Amino acid sequence: MFLQIQGIKKSFGSGDSRVNVLKGLDLEIEKGEFCVLLGPSGSGKSTLLNIIGGIDSADEGKLIIDGECLADMSEKKLSVYRRKHLGYIFQMYNLIPNLTVRENIEVGAYLSDQPLDVDELLHILGIYEHQKKLPNQLSGGQQQRCAIGRAIVKNPDILLCDEPTGALDYNTSKEILKLIETVNQKYGNTIVMVTHNDAIKDMADRVVKLRDGMIRKNYINEHKIPAAELDW
């Protein structure tokens, strides 16, 4: 099993203001799987994503990725792990404003020993003709495509997506979801996506529903549909 989450607990605050955000989660995700984490605000899904990404650490439990336990890693090794094996796509694009589209993606390529071909990626992302533009010359959808390019050019084992379509309109959201689907199919990256949009679960291999810091449902989607056919 590629990604194993065992008894993960996480709380914030102390004393009377202490909040238990994750209450002992167990989850396994296969290599190459597209997993959607669903749940209302405050259910713990973004906290779980941050723990998988090594941005945050669990209070209890284990996170094992490809046989390696994150808790056993030194800060230096964890930094290398994040750089080489993880890609992040957030709701906010976080592009470097004074770099072109191509240069923003190349920043990601420098972090990898085996980066993907930048020209090929620009074509797949549909922004090849915009490669010399700065972020402020792009639409929101184009900026998110660039952000996806920067994350995926490293060819990460795991692509973590935190509400990647949250700031986009319906049609642009569908385009971005199709793009993430293409990336998953073409490069075989394991994808973990946090969303509150229930419709997105229909394109996933695995659906995990969280509520009050606990997994309420965890199932394989037997009737997966393409992103292009999603409707909400």
PDB file of C-alpha atoms in Angstrom:
ATOM      1  CA  MET A   1       0.000   0.000   0.000  1.00  0.00           C
ATOM      2  CA  PHE A   2       1.436   3.349  -1.095  1.00  0.00           C
ATOM      3  CA  LEU A   3      -0.056   5.800   1.435  1.00  0.00           C
ATOM      4  CA  GLN A   4      -0.994   4.574   4.915  1.00  0.00           C
ATOM      5  CA  ILE A   5      -2.586   6.757   7.577  1.00  0.00           C
ATOM      6  CA  GLN A   6      -2.753   5.005  10.940  1.00  0.00           C
ATOM      7  CA  GLY A   7      -4.519   6.417  14.009  1.00  0.00           C
ATOM      8  CA  ILE A   8      -3.820  10.052  13.106  1.00  0.00           C
ATOM      9  CA  LYS A   9      -4.922  12.534  15.775  1.00  0.00           C
ATOM     10  CA  LYS A  10      -4.535  16.313  15.754  1.00  0.00           C
ATOM     11  CA  SER A  11      -5.749  19.050  18.065  1.00  0.00           C
ATOM     12  CA  PHE A  12      -5.258  22.805  18.253  1.00  0.00           C
ATOM     13  CA  GLY A  13      -5.239  25.073  21.295  1.00  0.00           C
ATOM     14  CA  SER A  14      -4.977  24.043  24.932  1.00  0.00           C
ATOM     15  CA  GLY A  15      -7.065  23.798  28.075  1.00  0.00           C
ATOM     16  CA  ASP A  16     -10.709  24.780  27.647  1.00  0.00           C
ATOM     17  CA  SER A  17     -10.077  26.092  24.131  1.00  0.00           C
ATOM     18  CA  ARG A  18      -8.548  22.814  22.904  1.00  0.00           C
ATOM     19  CA  VAL A  19     -10.220  21.528  19.738  1.00  0.00           C
ATOM     20  CA  ASN A  20      -9.761  17.942  18.548  1.00  0.00           C
ATOM     21  CA  VAL A  21      -9.675  18.318  14.765  1.00  0.00           C
ATOM     22  CA  LEU A  22      -8.719  14.738  13.804  1.00  0.00           C
ATOM     23  CA  LYS A  23      -9.864  11.952  16.127  1.00  0.00           C
ATOM     24  CA  GLY A  24      -7.928   8.866  15.094  1.00  0.00           C
ATOM     25  CA  LEU A  25      -8.054   8.454  11.313  1.00  0.00           C
ATOM     26  CA  ASP A  26      -7.163   5.277   9.426  1.00  0.00           C
ATOM     27  CA  LEU A  27      -6.905   5.397   5.657  1.00  0.00           C
ATOM     28  CA  GLU A  28      -5.027   3.610   2.868  1.00  0.00           C
ATOM     29  CA  ILE A  29      -4.574   4.953  -0.658  1.00  0.00           C
ATOM     30  CA  GLU A  30      -3.114   2.985  -3.570  1.00  0.00           C
ATOM     31  CA  LYS A  31      -0.405   4.332  -5.883  1.00  0.00           C
ATOM     32  CA  GLY A  32      -1.958   6.222  -8.788  1.00  0.00           C
ATOM     33  CA  GLU A  33      -5.334   6.473  -7.075  1.00  0.00           C
ATOM     34  CA  PHE A  34      -7.438   9.630  -7.314  1.00  0.00           C
ATOM     35  CA  CYS A  35      -8.847  10.194  -3.826  1.00  0.00           C
ATOM     36  CA  VAL A  36     -11.353  12.909  -2.925  1.00  0.00           C
ATOM     37  CA  LEU A  37     -11.704  14.089   0.683  1.00  0.00           C
ATOM     38  CA  LEU A  38     -15.205  15.460   1.178  1.00  0.00           C
ATOM     39  CA  GLY A  39     -16.696  17.214   4.156  1.00  0.00           C
ATOM     40  CA  PRO A  40     -18.109  20.456   5.533  1.00  0.00           C
ATOM     41  CA  SER A  41     -15.893  23.257   6.845  1.00  0.00           C
ATOM     42  CA  GLY A  42     -14.250  22.196  10.082  1.00  0.00           C
ATOM     43  CA  SER A  43     -14.425  18.478   9.305  1.00  0.00           C
ATOM     44  CA  GLY A  44     -10.604  18.206   9.303  1.00  0.00           C
ATOM     45  CA  LYS A  45      -9.997  17.571   5.616  1.00  0.00           C
ATOM     46  CA  SER A  46      -7.488  20.403   5.053  1.00  0.00           C
ATOM     47  CA  THR A  47      -5.681  19.498   8.286  1.00  0.00           C
ATOM     48  CA  LEU A  48      -5.342  15.916   7.046  1.00  0.00           C
ATOM     49  CA  LEU A  49      -4.035  17.178   3.678  1.00  0.00           C
ATOM     50  CA  ASN A  50      -1.442  19.342   5.456  1.00  0.00           C
ATOM     51  CA  ILE A  51      -0.276  16.364   7.534  1.00  0.00           C
ATOM     52  CA  ILE A  52       0.091  14.220   4.394  1.00  0.00           C
ATOM     53  CA  GLY A  53       2.069  17.086   2.863  1.00  0.00           C
ATOM     54  CA  GLY A  54       4.400  17.409   5.832  1.00  0.00           C
ATOM     55  CA  ILE A  55       3.244  21.022   6.360  1.00  0.00           C
ATOM     56  CA  ASP A  56       1.760  20.037   9.711  1.00  0.00           C
ATOM     57  CA  SER A  57       2.551  17.155  12.054  1.00  0.00           C
ATOM     58  CA  ALA A  58       0.146  14.805  13.806  1.00  0.00           C
ATOM     59  CA  ASP A  59      -0.094  14.600  17.602  1.00  0.00           C
ATOM     60  CA  GLU A  60      -0.500  10.838  17.440  1.00  0.00           C
ATOM     61  CA  GLY A  61      -0.451   8.126  14.799  1.00  0.00           C
ATOM     62  CA  LYS A  62       1.664   7.283  11.780  1.00  0.00           C
ATOM     63  CA  LEU A  63       1.852   8.433   8.198  1.00  0.00           C
ATOM     64  CA  ILE A  64       3.717   6.003   5.959  1.00  0.00           C
ATOM     65  CA  ILE A  65       4.402   6.862   2.328  1.00  0.00           C
ATOM     66  CA  ASP A  66       5.972   4.231   0.106  1.00  0.00           C
ATOM     67  CA  GLY A  67       7.309   2.416   3.170  1.00  0.00           C
ATOM     68  CA  GLU A  68       8.760   5.514   4.863  1.00  0.00           C
ATOM     69  CA  CYS A  69       7.345   6.887   8.110  1.00  0.00           C
ATOM     70  CA  LEU A  70       7.261  10.708   8.072  1.00  0.00           C
ATOM     71  CA  ALA A  71       7.609  10.952  11.866  1.00  0.00           C
ATOM     72  CA  ASP A  72      11.003   9.215  11.660  1.00  0.00           C
ATOM     73  CA  MET A  73      12.407  11.773   9.224  1.00  0.00           C
ATOM     74  CA  SER A  74      14.751  14.573  10.300  1.00  0.00           C
ATOM     75  CA  GLU A  75      13.727  18.118   9.337  1.00  0.00           C
ATOM     76  CA  LYS A  76      16.282  18.047   6.514  1.00  0.00           C
ATOM     77  CA  LYS A  77      15.028  14.710   5.171  1.00  0.00           C
ATOM     78  CA  LEU A  78      11.426  15.899   5.437  1.00  0.00           C
ATOM     79  CA  SER A  79      12.323  19.000   3.431  1.00  0.00           C
ATOM     80  CA  VAL A  80      13.934  16.868   0.698  1.00  0.00           C
ATOM     81  CA  TYR A  81      10.926  14.537   0.755  1.00  0.00           C
ATOM     82  CA  ARG A  82       8.498  17.440   0.258  1.00  0.00           C
ATOM     83  CA  ARG A  83      10.624  18.914  -2.512  1.00  0.00           C
ATOM     84  CA  LYS A  84      11.053  15.707  -4.472  1.00  0.00           C
ATOM     85  CA  HIS A  85       7.854  13.770  -3.877  1.00  0.00           C
ATOM     86  CA  LEU A  86       5.020  16.240  -3.310  1.00  0.00           C
ATOM     87  CA  GLY A  87       3.192  18.728  -5.499  1.00  0.00           C
ATOM     88  CA  TYR A  88       0.699  21.247  -4.118  1.00  0.00           C
ATOM     89  CA  ILE A  89      -2.207  22.990  -5.808  1.00  0.00           C
ATOM     90  CA  PHE A  90      -4.086  25.510  -3.678  1.00  0.00           C
ATOM     91  CA  GLN A  91      -7.203  27.617  -4.170  1.00  0.00           C
ATOM     92  CA  MET A  92      -4.933  30.656  -4.358  1.00  0.00           C
ATOM     93  CA  TYR A  93      -2.450  30.389  -7.214  1.00  0.00           C
ATOM     94  CA  ASN A  94       0.628  31.728  -5.371  1.00  0.00           C
ATOM     95  CA  LEU A  95       2.487  32.442  -8.602  1.00  0.00           C
ATOM     96  CA  ILE A  96       5.651  34.555  -8.569  1.00  0.00           C
ATOM     97  CA  PRO A  97       4.392  37.860 -10.046  1.00  0.00           C
ATOM     98  CA  ASN A  98       7.585  38.997 -11.784  1.00  0.00           C
ATOM     99  CA  LEU A  99       8.207  35.662 -13.530  1.00  0.00           C
ATOM    100  CA  THR A 100       6.566  34.566 -16.790  1.00  0.00           C
ATOM    101  CA  VAL A 101       4.297  31.524 -17.052  1.00  0.00           C
ATOM    102  CA  ARG A 102       7.197  29.440 -18.320  1.00  0.00           C
ATOM    103  CA  GLU A 103       9.566  30.667 -15.606  1.00  0.00           C
ATOM    104  CA  ASN A 104       6.996  29.925 -12.878  1.00  0.00           C
ATOM    105  CA  ILE A 105       6.772  26.332 -14.106  1.00  0.00           C
ATOM    106  CA  GLU A 106      10.552  26.061 -14.449  1.00  0.00           C
ATOM    107  CA  VAL A 107      10.877  26.963 -10.744  1.00  0.00           C
ATOM    108  CA  GLY A 108       9.160  23.634 -10.027  1.00  0.00           C
ATOM    109  CA  ALA A 109      11.400  21.805 -12.512  1.00  0.00           C
ATOM    110  CA  TYR A 110      14.556  22.961 -10.693  1.00  0.00           C
ATOM    111  CA  LEU A 111      13.380  21.092  -7.579  1.00  0.00           C
ATOM    112  CA  SER A 112      13.307  17.716  -9.317  1.00  0.00           C
ATOM    113  CA  ASP A 113      15.884  15.160 -10.414  1.00  0.00           C
ATOM    114  CA  GLN A 114      13.539  13.970 -13.174  1.00  0.00           C
ATOM    115  CA  PRO A 115      11.327  16.882 -14.245  1.00  0.00           C
ATOM    116  CA  LEU A 116       8.755  16.543 -16.981  1.00  0.00           C
ATOM    117  CA  ASP A 117       9.298  18.255 -20.322  1.00  0.00           C
ATOM    118  CA  VAL A 118       8.196  21.882 -19.876  1.00  0.00           C
ATOM    119  CA  ASP A 119       7.161  22.351 -23.531  1.00  0.00           C
ATOM    120  CA  GLU A 120       5.020  19.206 -23.480  1.00  0.00           C
ATOM    121  CA  LEU A 121       3.431  20.303 -20.216  1.00  0.00           C
ATOM    122  CA  LEU A 122       2.646  23.795 -21.529  1.00  0.00           C
ATOM    123  CA  HIS A 123       0.815  22.157 -24.450  1.00  0.00           C
ATOM    124  CA  ILE A 124      -1.117  19.750 -22.197  1.00  0.00           C
ATOM    125  CA  LEU A 125      -2.078  22.666 -19.943  1.00  0.00           C
ATOM    126  CA  GLY A 126      -3.253  24.700 -22.925  1.00  0.00           C
ATOM    127  CA  ILE A 127      -1.063  27.689 -22.058  1.00  0.00           C
ATOM    128  CA  TYR A 128       1.823  27.245 -24.500  1.00  0.00           C
ATOM    129  CA  GLU A 129       0.902  30.466 -26.334  1.00  0.00           C
ATOM    130  CA  HIS A 130       0.792  32.344 -23.010  1.00  0.00           C
ATOM    131  CA  GLN A 131       4.204  31.170 -21.803  1.00  0.00           C
ATOM    132  CA  LYS A 132       5.831  34.626 -21.996  1.00  0.00           C
ATOM    133  CA  LYS A 133       3.043  36.420 -20.122  1.00  0.00           C
ATOM    134  CA  LEU A 134       3.205  37.473 -16.478  1.00  0.00           C
ATOM    135  CA  PRO A 135       0.563  36.184 -14.032  1.00  0.00           C
ATOM    136  CA  ASN A 136      -1.305  39.528 -13.969  1.00  0.00           C
ATOM    137  CA  GLN A 137      -1.870  39.188 -17.730  1.00  0.00           C
ATOM    138  CA  LEU A 138      -3.750  35.888 -17.281  1.00  0.00           C
ATOM    139  CA  SER A 139      -7.304  34.934 -16.359  1.00  0.00           C
ATOM    140  CA  GLY A 140      -7.950  33.037 -13.116  1.00  0.00           C
ATOM    141  CA  GLY A 141      -8.244  29.751 -14.996  1.00  0.00           C
ATOM    142  CA  GLN A 142      -4.964  30.357 -16.834  1.00  0.00           C
ATOM    143  CA  GLN A 143      -3.237  31.195 -13.552  1.00  0.00           C
ATOM    144  CA  GLN A 144      -4.507  27.947 -12.027  1.00  0.00           C
ATOM    145  CA  ARG A 145      -3.239  26.029 -15.078  1.00  0.00           C
ATOM    146  CA  CYS A 146       0.162  27.600 -14.508  1.00  0.00           C
ATOM    147  CA  ALA A 147       0.016  26.645 -10.808  1.00  0.00           C
ATOM    148  CA  ILE A 148      -0.837  23.060 -11.793  1.00  0.00           C
ATOM    149  CA  GLY A 149       2.115  23.103 -14.188  1.00  0.00           C
ATOM    150  CA  ARG A 150       4.475  24.249 -11.453  1.00  0.00           C
ATOM    151  CA  ALA A 151       3.237  21.462  -9.143  1.00  0.00           C
ATOM    152  CA  ILE A 152       3.239  18.672 -11.712  1.00  0.00           C
ATOM    153  CA  VAL A 153       6.506  19.476 -13.558  1.00  0.00           C
ATOM    154  CA  LYS A 154       8.386  17.869 -10.647  1.00  0.00           C
ATOM    155  CA  ASN A 155       6.511  14.650 -11.527  1.00  0.00           C
ATOM    156  CA  PRO A 156       5.618  14.215  -7.836  1.00  0.00           C
ATOM    157  CA  ASP A 157       4.499  10.894  -6.385  1.00  0.00           C
ATOM    158  CA  ILE A 158       1.600  12.671  -4.695  1.00  0.00           C
ATOM    159  CA  LEU A 159      -0.321  15.696  -5.912  1.00  0.00           C
ATOM    160  CA  LEU A 160      -2.193  17.436  -3.079  1.00  0.00           C
ATOM    161  CA  CYS A 161      -5.058  19.671  -4.168  1.00  0.00           C
ATOM    162  CA  ASP A 162      -6.790  21.952  -1.648  1.00  0.00           C
ATOM    163  CA  GLU A 163     -10.029  23.281  -3.181  1.00  0.00           C
ATOM    164  CA  PRO A 164      -8.259  23.817  -6.547  1.00  0.00           C
ATOM    165  CA  THR A 165     -11.458  25.071  -8.220  1.00  0.00           C
ATOM    166  CA  GLY A 166     -12.768  27.057  -5.239  1.00  0.00           C
ATOM    167  CA  ALA A 167     -12.077  30.465  -6.780  1.00  0.00           C
ATOM    168  CA  LEU A 168     -13.201  29.586 -10.317  1.00  0.00           C
ATOM    169  CA  ASP A 169     -16.506  29.712 -12.200  1.00  0.00           C
ATOM    170  CA  TYR A 170     -18.356  26.553 -13.296  1.00  0.00           C
ATOM    171  CA  ASN A 171     -16.907  26.171 -16.802  1.00  0.00           C
ATOM    172  CA  THR A 172     -13.349  27.002 -15.739  1.00  0.00           C
ATOM    173  CA  SER A 173     -13.680  24.581 -12.802  1.00  0.00           C
ATOM    174  CA  LYS A 174     -14.637  21.794 -15.200  1.00  0.00           C
ATOM    175  CA  GLU A 175     -11.615  22.600 -17.396  1.00  0.00           C
ATOM    176  CA  ILE A 176      -9.279  22.445 -14.386  1.00  0.00           C
ATOM    177  CA  LEU A 177     -10.796  19.141 -13.200  1.00  0.00           C
ATOM    178  CA  LYS A 178     -10.354  17.683 -16.704  1.00  0.00           C
ATOM    179  CA  LEU A 179      -6.745  18.813 -16.598  1.00  0.00           C
ATOM    180  CA  ILE A 180      -6.110  17.158 -13.212  1.00  0.00           C
ATOM    181  CA  GLU A 181      -7.776  13.995 -14.543  1.00  0.00           C
ATOM    182  CA  THR A 182      -5.483  14.052 -17.617  1.00  0.00           C
ATOM    183  CA  VAL A 183      -2.416  14.501 -15.407  1.00  0.00           C
ATOM    184  CA  ASN A 184      -3.483  11.525 -13.259  1.00  0.00           C
ATOM    185  CA  GLN A 185      -4.036   9.300 -16.296  1.00  0.00           C
ATOM    186  CA  LYS A 186      -0.934  10.376 -18.225  1.00  0.00           C
ATOM    187  CA  TYR A 187       1.643  10.487 -15.426  1.00  0.00           C
ATOM    188  CA  GLY A 188       0.109   8.139 -12.828  1.00  0.00           C
ATOM    189  CA  ASN A 189       0.517  10.506  -9.871  1.00  0.00           C
ATOM    190  CA  THR A 190      -1.474   9.722  -6.744  1.00  0.00           C
ATOM    191  CA  ILE A 191      -3.929  12.567  -6.222  1.00  0.00           C
ATOM    192  CA  VAL A 192      -5.536  13.603  -2.942  1.00  0.00           C
ATOM    193  CA  MET A 193      -8.070  16.397  -3.417  1.00  0.00           C
ATOM    194  CA  VAL A 194      -9.947  18.290  -0.718  1.00  0.00           C
ATOM    195  CA  THR A 195     -13.291  19.721  -1.809  1.00  0.00           C
ATOM    196  CA  HIS A 196     -16.708  20.604  -0.442  1.00  0.00           C
ATOM    197  CA  ASN A 197     -18.223  20.145  -3.928  1.00  0.00           C
ATOM    198  CA  ASP A 198     -20.078  16.833  -3.704  1.00  0.00           C
ATOM    199  CA  ALA A 199     -20.239  16.379  -7.493  1.00  0.00           C
ATOM    200  CA  ILE A 200     -16.441  16.038  -7.793  1.00  0.00           C
ATOM    201  CA  LYS A 201     -16.537  12.694  -5.941  1.00  0.00           C
ATOM    202  CA  ASP A 202     -18.028  11.073  -9.065  1.00  0.00           C
ATOM    203  CA  MET A 203     -14.710  11.408 -10.958  1.00  0.00           C
ATOM    204  CA  ALA A 204     -12.629   9.917  -8.130  1.00  0.00           C
ATOM    205  CA  ASP A 205     -11.388   6.348  -7.607  1.00  0.00           C
ATOM    206  CA  ARG A 206     -11.799   6.624  -3.837  1.00  0.00           C
ATOM    207  CA  VAL A 207     -14.191   8.801  -1.861  1.00  0.00           C
ATOM    208  CA  VAL A 208     -13.557   9.628   1.796  1.00  0.00           C
ATOM    209  CA  LYS A 209     -16.202  11.576   3.713  1.00  0.00           C
ATOM    210  CA  LEU A 210     -15.157  13.314   6.916  1.00  0.00           C
ATOM    211  CA  ARG A 211     -17.308  14.846   9.621  1.00  0.00           C
ATOM    212  CA  ASP A 212     -16.255  16.117  13.050  1.00  0.00           C
ATOM    213  CA  GLY A 213     -12.706  14.860  12.585  1.00  0.00           C
ATOM    214  CA  MET A 214     -13.687  11.283  11.778  1.00  0.00           C
ATOM    215  CA  ILE A 215     -14.014   9.255   8.582  1.00  0.00           C
ATOM    216  CA  ARG A 216     -17.724   8.524   8.115  1.00  0.00           C
ATOM    217  CA  LYS A 217     -17.457   6.845   4.714  1.00  0.00           C
ATOM    218  CA  ASN A 218     -14.554   5.420   2.721  1.00  0.00           C
ATOM    219  CA  TYR A 219     -15.357   3.585  -0.474  1.00  0.00           C
ATOM    220  CA  ILE A 220     -14.152   2.785  -3.990  1.00  0.00           C
ATOM    221  CA  ASN A 221     -16.221   4.505  -6.671  1.00  0.00           C
ATOM    222  CA  GLU A 222     -17.525   1.681  -8.867  1.00  0.00           C
ATOM    223  CA  HIS A 223     -19.184   4.047 -11.351  1.00  0.00           C
ATOM    224  CA  LYS A 224     -16.513   6.624 -12.040  1.00  0.00           C
ATOM    225  CA  ILE A 225     -17.447   9.234 -14.647  1.00  0.00           C
ATOM    226  CA  PRO A 226     -15.152  11.544 -16.642  1.00  0.00           C
ATOM    227  CA  ALA A 227     -14.665  15.092 -15.368  1.00  0.00           C
ATOM    228  CA  ALA A 228     -16.267  16.419 -18.571  1.00  0.00           C
ATOM    229  CA  GLU A 229     -19.564  14.763 -17.565  1.00  0.00           C
ATOM    230  CA  LEU A 230     -19.716  16.200 -14.044  1.00  0.00           C
ATOM    231  CA  ASP A 231     -22.656  18.472 -13.305  1.00  0.00           C
ATOM    232  CA  TRP A 232     -23.507  20.617 -10.300  1.00  0.00           C
TER     233      TRP A 232
END
